Amino acid sequence: MKHFIFLLFGCLLTAIGVTILGQSQIVTGGTAGLALSSSYIFGLPFYLLFFLINIPFYVFSVLRMGWNFTLSTILSVSMLSTMTYFSYLIPEISLTPFFGGVLGSVLIGFGLSTLFLNGSSLGGANILALYLQKKFDWDPGKVNFVFDFVVVLSGFYYLGLLNGMYSIMSIAIYSIIISYFKNQIKERNHQKGKQLVLKTS
């Protein structure tokens, strides 16, 4: 129950952050960014696109990160998709793209860090970032930034230069927050791995 509450809290922070970015016409990175960009282009709901885009990444997750992590990630993705479906209940906040980008990315940064600290993710590049940290001790915040930067660049065409720059600022902010927690993330997930080995031995 404690684990579920932490996942719920992390998804709630991220959902509010994504909603604020969407209201501010700012794109985030990863599969969430791809879903947000696609929702602008095709006029389809974010929650549906976000869930569908993540499906191929679950195969990699099962092979490299195990079933516990994968099921926890599927739960988190499902919760975020559900929360963003009801995002119309959140009052629209009149923020400039700059302040909307800052506020939204701070919420996303702490939301993702909460999920990472509890053996979960939001799929896509999150899975790869945690795998590379586990395998090569790479900083998950920096790995996320590289992939998110590519996603944001793809949105410059319809966002415009200014909002595109605010989007880069946004991914830099939440990547810094994730990097701040990188040692705790590594230690927590290492402990979870040891506990799993003890349970199955």
PDB file of C-alpha atoms in Angstrom:
ATOM      1  CA  MET A   1       0.000   0.000   0.000  1.00  0.00           C
ATOM      2  CA  LYS A   2       2.873   2.378   0.832  1.00  0.00           C
ATOM      3  CA  HIS A   3       4.470   1.615  -2.544  1.00  0.00           C
ATOM      4  CA  PHE A   4       1.171   2.282  -4.338  1.00  0.00           C
ATOM      5  CA  ILE A   5       0.689   5.601  -2.509  1.00  0.00           C
ATOM      6  CA  PHE A   6       4.144   6.780  -3.598  1.00  0.00           C
ATOM      7  CA  LEU A   7       3.394   5.806  -7.210  1.00  0.00           C
ATOM      8  CA  LEU A   8       0.051   7.596  -7.013  1.00  0.00           C
ATOM      9  CA  PHE A   9       1.729  10.723  -5.627  1.00  0.00           C
ATOM     10  CA  GLY A  10       4.451  10.686  -8.297  1.00  0.00           C
ATOM     11  CA  CYS A  11       1.889  10.276 -11.081  1.00  0.00           C
ATOM     12  CA  LEU A  12      -0.283  13.045  -9.636  1.00  0.00           C
ATOM     13  CA  LEU A  13       2.629  15.513  -9.581  1.00  0.00           C
ATOM     14  CA  THR A  14       3.577  14.538 -13.137  1.00  0.00           C
ATOM     15  CA  ALA A  15      -0.009  14.754 -14.404  1.00  0.00           C
ATOM     16  CA  ILE A  16      -0.442  18.273 -13.008  1.00  0.00           C
ATOM     17  CA  GLY A  17       2.941  19.265 -14.460  1.00  0.00           C
ATOM     18  CA  VAL A  18       2.076  17.901 -17.925  1.00  0.00           C
ATOM     19  CA  THR A  19      -1.319  19.659 -17.807  1.00  0.00           C
ATOM     20  CA  ILE A  20       0.327  22.998 -16.952  1.00  0.00           C
ATOM     21  CA  LEU A  21       2.834  22.546 -19.801  1.00  0.00           C
ATOM     22  CA  GLY A  22      -0.013  21.747 -22.171  1.00  0.00           C
ATOM     23  CA  GLN A  23      -1.932  24.850 -21.107  1.00  0.00           C
ATOM     24  CA  SER A  24       1.250  26.894 -21.640  1.00  0.00           C
ATOM     25  CA  GLN A  25       1.858  25.375 -25.111  1.00  0.00           C
ATOM     26  CA  ILE A  26       5.129  23.854 -23.884  1.00  0.00           C
ATOM     27  CA  VAL A  27       6.313  20.389 -24.919  1.00  0.00           C
ATOM     28  CA  THR A  28       8.041  18.004 -22.544  1.00  0.00           C
ATOM     29  CA  GLY A  29      10.326  15.116 -23.506  1.00  0.00           C
ATOM     30  CA  GLY A  30      10.138  11.318 -23.598  1.00  0.00           C
ATOM     31  CA  THR A  31       7.004   9.429 -24.550  1.00  0.00           C
ATOM     32  CA  ALA A  32       4.957  12.048 -22.675  1.00  0.00           C
ATOM     33  CA  GLY A  33       6.446  14.694 -24.972  1.00  0.00           C
ATOM     34  CA  LEU A  34       5.767  12.596 -28.079  1.00  0.00           C
ATOM     35  CA  ALA A  35       2.181  12.100 -26.941  1.00  0.00           C
ATOM     36  CA  LEU A  36       1.756  15.817 -26.171  1.00  0.00           C
ATOM     37  CA  SER A  37       3.257  16.795 -29.544  1.00  0.00           C
ATOM     38  CA  SER A  38       1.074  14.274 -31.358  1.00  0.00           C
ATOM     39  CA  SER A  39      -2.022  15.546 -29.566  1.00  0.00           C
ATOM     40  CA  TYR A  40      -1.287  19.056 -30.908  1.00  0.00           C
ATOM     41  CA  ILE A  41      -0.747  17.754 -34.442  1.00  0.00           C
ATOM     42  CA  PHE A  42      -3.516  15.149 -34.756  1.00  0.00           C
ATOM     43  CA  GLY A  43      -6.030  16.520 -32.264  1.00  0.00           C
ATOM     44  CA  LEU A  44      -6.176  13.206 -30.407  1.00  0.00           C
ATOM     45  CA  PRO A  45      -6.329  12.988 -26.588  1.00  0.00           C
ATOM     46  CA  PHE A  46      -2.996  12.897 -24.738  1.00  0.00           C
ATOM     47  CA  TYR A  47      -3.978  10.016 -22.439  1.00  0.00           C
ATOM     48  CA  LEU A  48      -4.717   7.662 -25.365  1.00  0.00           C
ATOM     49  CA  LEU A  49      -1.543   8.494 -27.304  1.00  0.00           C
ATOM     50  CA  PHE A  50       0.607   8.272 -24.194  1.00  0.00           C
ATOM     51  CA  PHE A  51      -0.666   4.785 -23.377  1.00  0.00           C
ATOM     52  CA  LEU A  52      -0.260   3.489 -26.951  1.00  0.00           C
ATOM     53  CA  ILE A  53       3.242   4.916 -27.520  1.00  0.00           C
ATOM     54  CA  ASN A  54       4.539   3.164 -24.409  1.00  0.00           C
ATOM     55  CA  ILE A  55       3.456  -0.343 -25.421  1.00  0.00           C
ATOM     56  CA  PRO A  56       6.625  -1.250 -27.448  1.00  0.00           C
ATOM     57  CA  PHE A  57       8.885  -0.181 -24.583  1.00  0.00           C
ATOM     58  CA  TYR A  58       7.319  -2.728 -22.239  1.00  0.00           C
ATOM     59  CA  VAL A  59       8.988  -5.571 -24.165  1.00  0.00           C
ATOM     60  CA  PHE A  60      12.434  -4.056 -23.559  1.00  0.00           C
ATOM     61  CA  SER A  61      11.520  -3.476 -19.927  1.00  0.00           C
ATOM     62  CA  VAL A  62      10.537  -7.120 -19.349  1.00  0.00           C
ATOM     63  CA  LEU A  63      13.769  -8.362 -20.944  1.00  0.00           C
ATOM     64  CA  ARG A  64      16.144  -5.950 -19.205  1.00  0.00           C
ATOM     65  CA  MET A  65      14.465  -4.713 -16.019  1.00  0.00           C
ATOM     66  CA  GLY A  66      12.258  -7.624 -14.967  1.00  0.00           C
ATOM     67  CA  TRP A  67       8.555  -8.161 -14.404  1.00  0.00           C
ATOM     68  CA  ASN A  68       8.270  -6.257 -11.115  1.00  0.00           C
ATOM     69  CA  PHE A  69       9.618  -3.043 -12.638  1.00  0.00           C
ATOM     70  CA  THR A  70       7.581  -3.519 -15.825  1.00  0.00           C
ATOM     71  CA  LEU A  71       4.292  -4.117 -14.021  1.00  0.00           C
ATOM     72  CA  SER A  72       4.975  -1.134 -11.767  1.00  0.00           C
ATOM     73  CA  THR A  73       5.679   0.993 -14.865  1.00  0.00           C
ATOM     74  CA  ILE A  74       2.482  -0.192 -16.590  1.00  0.00           C
ATOM     75  CA  LEU A  75       0.570   0.756 -13.433  1.00  0.00           C
ATOM     76  CA  SER A  76       2.182   4.215 -13.377  1.00  0.00           C
ATOM     77  CA  VAL A  77       1.531   4.810 -17.092  1.00  0.00           C
ATOM     78  CA  SER A  78      -2.094   3.729 -16.637  1.00  0.00           C
ATOM     79  CA  MET A  79      -2.542   6.016 -13.632  1.00  0.00           C
ATOM     80  CA  LEU A  80      -1.016   8.990 -15.439  1.00  0.00           C
ATOM     81  CA  SER A  81      -3.160   8.333 -18.511  1.00  0.00           C
ATOM     82  CA  THR A  82      -6.275   8.216 -16.317  1.00  0.00           C
ATOM     83  CA  MET A  83      -5.313  11.379 -14.418  1.00  0.00           C
ATOM     84  CA  THR A  84      -4.642  13.353 -17.603  1.00  0.00           C
ATOM     85  CA  TYR A  85      -7.999  12.144 -18.967  1.00  0.00           C
ATOM     86  CA  PHE A  86      -9.617  14.075 -16.120  1.00  0.00           C
ATOM     87  CA  SER A  87      -7.277  17.058 -16.496  1.00  0.00           C
ATOM     88  CA  TYR A  88     -10.228  19.191 -17.634  1.00  0.00           C
ATOM     89  CA  LEU A  89     -11.210  19.288 -13.969  1.00  0.00           C
ATOM     90  CA  ILE A  90      -8.041  21.279 -13.209  1.00  0.00           C
ATOM     91  CA  PRO A  91      -8.779  25.012 -13.591  1.00  0.00           C
ATOM     92  CA  GLU A  92      -6.828  26.565 -16.444  1.00  0.00           C
ATOM     93  CA  ILE A  93      -4.036  28.689 -14.989  1.00  0.00           C
ATOM     94  CA  SER A  94      -3.142  31.822 -16.924  1.00  0.00           C
ATOM     95  CA  LEU A  95       0.643  31.559 -16.909  1.00  0.00           C
ATOM     96  CA  THR A  96       3.165  32.812 -19.415  1.00  0.00           C
ATOM     97  CA  PRO A  97       5.085  30.051 -21.246  1.00  0.00           C
ATOM     98  CA  PHE A  98       8.129  30.878 -19.100  1.00  0.00           C
ATOM     99  CA  PHE A  99       6.435  30.529 -15.711  1.00  0.00           C
ATOM    100  CA  GLY A 100       4.261  27.658 -16.929  1.00  0.00           C
ATOM    101  CA  GLY A 101       7.393  25.895 -18.143  1.00  0.00           C
ATOM    102  CA  VAL A 102       9.170  26.376 -14.818  1.00  0.00           C
ATOM    103  CA  LEU A 103       6.239  25.301 -12.634  1.00  0.00           C
ATOM    104  CA  GLY A 104       5.272  22.344 -14.821  1.00  0.00           C
ATOM    105  CA  SER A 105       8.835  21.027 -15.112  1.00  0.00           C
ATOM    106  CA  VAL A 106       9.486  21.282 -11.361  1.00  0.00           C
ATOM    107  CA  LEU A 107       6.365  19.195 -10.707  1.00  0.00           C
ATOM    108  CA  ILE A 108       7.389  16.677 -13.376  1.00  0.00           C
ATOM    109  CA  GLY A 109      10.937  16.512 -11.964  1.00  0.00           C
ATOM    110  CA  PHE A 110       9.765  15.623  -8.472  1.00  0.00           C
ATOM    111  CA  GLY A 111       7.050  13.326  -9.840  1.00  0.00           C
ATOM    112  CA  LEU A 112       9.499  11.314 -11.969  1.00  0.00           C
ATOM    113  CA  SER A 113      12.053  11.202  -9.138  1.00  0.00           C
ATOM    114  CA  THR A 114       9.372   9.780  -6.826  1.00  0.00           C
ATOM    115  CA  LEU A 115       8.583   7.055  -9.364  1.00  0.00           C
ATOM    116  CA  PHE A 116      12.279   6.260  -9.952  1.00  0.00           C
ATOM    117  CA  LEU A 117      12.892   6.024  -6.207  1.00  0.00           C
ATOM    118  CA  ASN A 118      10.095   3.469  -5.975  1.00  0.00           C
ATOM    119  CA  GLY A 119      11.160   1.159  -8.785  1.00  0.00           C
ATOM    120  CA  SER A 120       8.862   2.532 -11.460  1.00  0.00           C
ATOM    121  CA  SER A 121       8.896   4.868 -14.459  1.00  0.00           C
ATOM    122  CA  LEU A 122       6.675   6.336 -17.142  1.00  0.00           C
ATOM    123  CA  GLY A 123       8.024   4.134 -19.896  1.00  0.00           C
ATOM    124  CA  GLY A 124      10.033   5.096 -22.962  1.00  0.00           C
ATOM    125  CA  ALA A 125      13.315   6.865 -22.278  1.00  0.00           C
ATOM    126  CA  ASN A 126      12.686   6.522 -18.520  1.00  0.00           C
ATOM    127  CA  ILE A 127      13.158   2.757 -18.837  1.00  0.00           C
ATOM    128  CA  LEU A 128      16.329   3.197 -20.868  1.00  0.00           C
ATOM    129  CA  ALA A 129      17.719   5.790 -18.441  1.00  0.00           C
ATOM    130  CA  LEU A 130      17.243   3.501 -15.436  1.00  0.00           C
ATOM    131  CA  TYR A 131      18.675   0.526 -17.344  1.00  0.00           C
ATOM    132  CA  LEU A 132      21.805   2.499 -18.316  1.00  0.00           C
ATOM    133  CA  GLN A 133      22.219   3.627 -14.718  1.00  0.00           C
ATOM    134  CA  LYS A 134      21.898   0.036 -13.532  1.00  0.00           C
ATOM    135  CA  LYS A 135      24.263  -1.321 -16.212  1.00  0.00           C
ATOM    136  CA  PHE A 136      26.841   1.460 -16.651  1.00  0.00           C
ATOM    137  CA  ASP A 137      26.133   3.842 -13.734  1.00  0.00           C
ATOM    138  CA  TRP A 138      25.093   6.628 -16.118  1.00  0.00           C
ATOM    139  CA  ASP A 139      23.280   9.643 -14.691  1.00  0.00           C
ATOM    140  CA  PRO A 140      19.547   9.075 -15.455  1.00  0.00           C
ATOM    141  CA  GLY A 141      18.903  12.826 -15.500  1.00  0.00           C
ATOM    142  CA  LYS A 142      21.497  13.390 -18.249  1.00  0.00           C
ATOM    143  CA  VAL A 143      20.309  10.398 -20.273  1.00  0.00           C
ATOM    144  CA  ASN A 144      16.739  11.667 -20.047  1.00  0.00           C
ATOM    145  CA  PHE A 145      17.842  15.125 -21.139  1.00  0.00           C
ATOM    146  CA  VAL A 146      19.556  13.825 -24.301  1.00  0.00           C
ATOM    147  CA  PHE A 147      16.505  11.865 -25.437  1.00  0.00           C
ATOM    148  CA  ASP A 148      14.078  14.577 -24.377  1.00  0.00           C
ATOM    149  CA  PHE A 149      16.110  17.200 -26.237  1.00  0.00           C
ATOM    150  CA  VAL A 150      15.643  15.259 -29.494  1.00  0.00           C
ATOM    151  CA  VAL A 151      11.888  15.002 -28.859  1.00  0.00           C
ATOM    152  CA  VAL A 152      11.601  18.730 -28.148  1.00  0.00           C
ATOM    153  CA  LEU A 153      13.575  19.626 -31.288  1.00  0.00           C
ATOM    154  CA  SER A 154      10.974  17.770 -33.331  1.00  0.00           C
ATOM    155  CA  GLY A 155       8.318  20.120 -31.959  1.00  0.00           C
ATOM    156  CA  PHE A 156      10.037  23.373 -32.949  1.00  0.00           C
ATOM    157  CA  TYR A 157       8.181  23.450 -36.279  1.00  0.00           C
ATOM    158  CA  TYR A 158       4.726  23.990 -34.804  1.00  0.00           C
ATOM    159  CA  LEU A 159       5.761  25.457 -31.422  1.00  0.00           C
ATOM    160  CA  GLY A 160       7.835  28.297 -32.788  1.00  0.00           C
ATOM    161  CA  LEU A 161      11.335  29.282 -31.681  1.00  0.00           C
ATOM    162  CA  LEU A 162      10.393  30.972 -28.383  1.00  0.00           C
ATOM    163  CA  ASN A 163       8.152  28.213 -27.038  1.00  0.00           C
ATOM    164  CA  GLY A 164      10.676  25.674 -28.314  1.00  0.00           C
ATOM    165  CA  MET A 165      13.364  27.340 -26.188  1.00  0.00           C
ATOM    166  CA  TYR A 166      11.031  27.321 -23.186  1.00  0.00           C
ATOM    167  CA  SER A 167      10.514  23.599 -23.797  1.00  0.00           C
ATOM    168  CA  ILE A 168      14.290  23.015 -23.703  1.00  0.00           C
ATOM    169  CA  MET A 169      14.424  25.011 -20.468  1.00  0.00           C
ATOM    170  CA  SER A 170      11.668  22.783 -19.103  1.00  0.00           C
ATOM    171  CA  ILE A 171      13.443  19.481 -19.792  1.00  0.00           C
ATOM    172  CA  ALA A 172      16.690  20.924 -18.402  1.00  0.00           C
ATOM    173  CA  ILE A 173      14.950  21.801 -15.108  1.00  0.00           C
ATOM    174  CA  TYR A 174      13.404  18.400 -14.474  1.00  0.00           C
ATOM    175  CA  SER A 175      16.553  16.597 -15.668  1.00  0.00           C
ATOM    176  CA  ILE A 176      18.557  18.534 -13.050  1.00  0.00           C
ATOM    177  CA  ILE A 177      16.048  17.497 -10.376  1.00  0.00           C
ATOM    178  CA  ILE A 178      16.357  13.815 -11.401  1.00  0.00           C
ATOM    179  CA  SER A 179      20.166  14.115 -11.399  1.00  0.00           C
ATOM    180  CA  TYR A 180      20.011  15.486  -7.857  1.00  0.00           C
ATOM    181  CA  PHE A 181      18.380  12.239  -6.715  1.00  0.00           C
ATOM    182  CA  LYS A 182      20.552   9.911  -8.845  1.00  0.00           C
ATOM    183  CA  ASN A 183      22.467   8.374  -5.913  1.00  0.00           C
ATOM    184  CA  GLN A 184      19.289   7.763  -3.917  1.00  0.00           C
ATOM    185  CA  ILE A 185      17.665   6.226  -7.020  1.00  0.00           C
ATOM    186  CA  LYS A 186      20.629   3.891  -7.541  1.00  0.00           C
ATOM    187  CA  GLU A 187      20.761   2.864  -3.882  1.00  0.00           C
ATOM    188  CA  ARG A 188      16.992   2.363  -3.561  1.00  0.00           C
ATOM    189  CA  ASN A 189      16.743   0.236  -6.698  1.00  0.00           C
ATOM    190  CA  HIS A 190      19.829  -1.765  -5.655  1.00  0.00           C
ATOM    191  CA  GLN A 191      18.154  -2.540  -2.340  1.00  0.00           C
ATOM    192  CA  LYS A 192      14.962  -3.581  -4.128  1.00  0.00           C
ATOM    193  CA  GLY A 193      16.998  -5.930  -6.324  1.00  0.00           C
ATOM    194  CA  LYS A 194      18.616  -7.528  -3.266  1.00  0.00           C
ATOM    195  CA  GLN A 195      15.246  -7.951  -1.580  1.00  0.00           C
ATOM    196  CA  LEU A 196      13.859  -9.647  -4.704  1.00  0.00           C
ATOM    197  CA  VAL A 197      16.819 -12.065  -4.784  1.00  0.00           C
ATOM    198  CA  LEU A 198      16.296 -12.915  -1.091  1.00  0.00           C
ATOM    199  CA  LYS A 199      12.585 -13.552  -1.650  1.00  0.00           C
ATOM    200  CA  THR A 200      13.178 -15.868  -4.600  1.00  0.00           C
ATOM    201  CA  SER A 201      16.106 -17.753  -3.029  1.00  0.00           C
TER     202      SER A 201
END
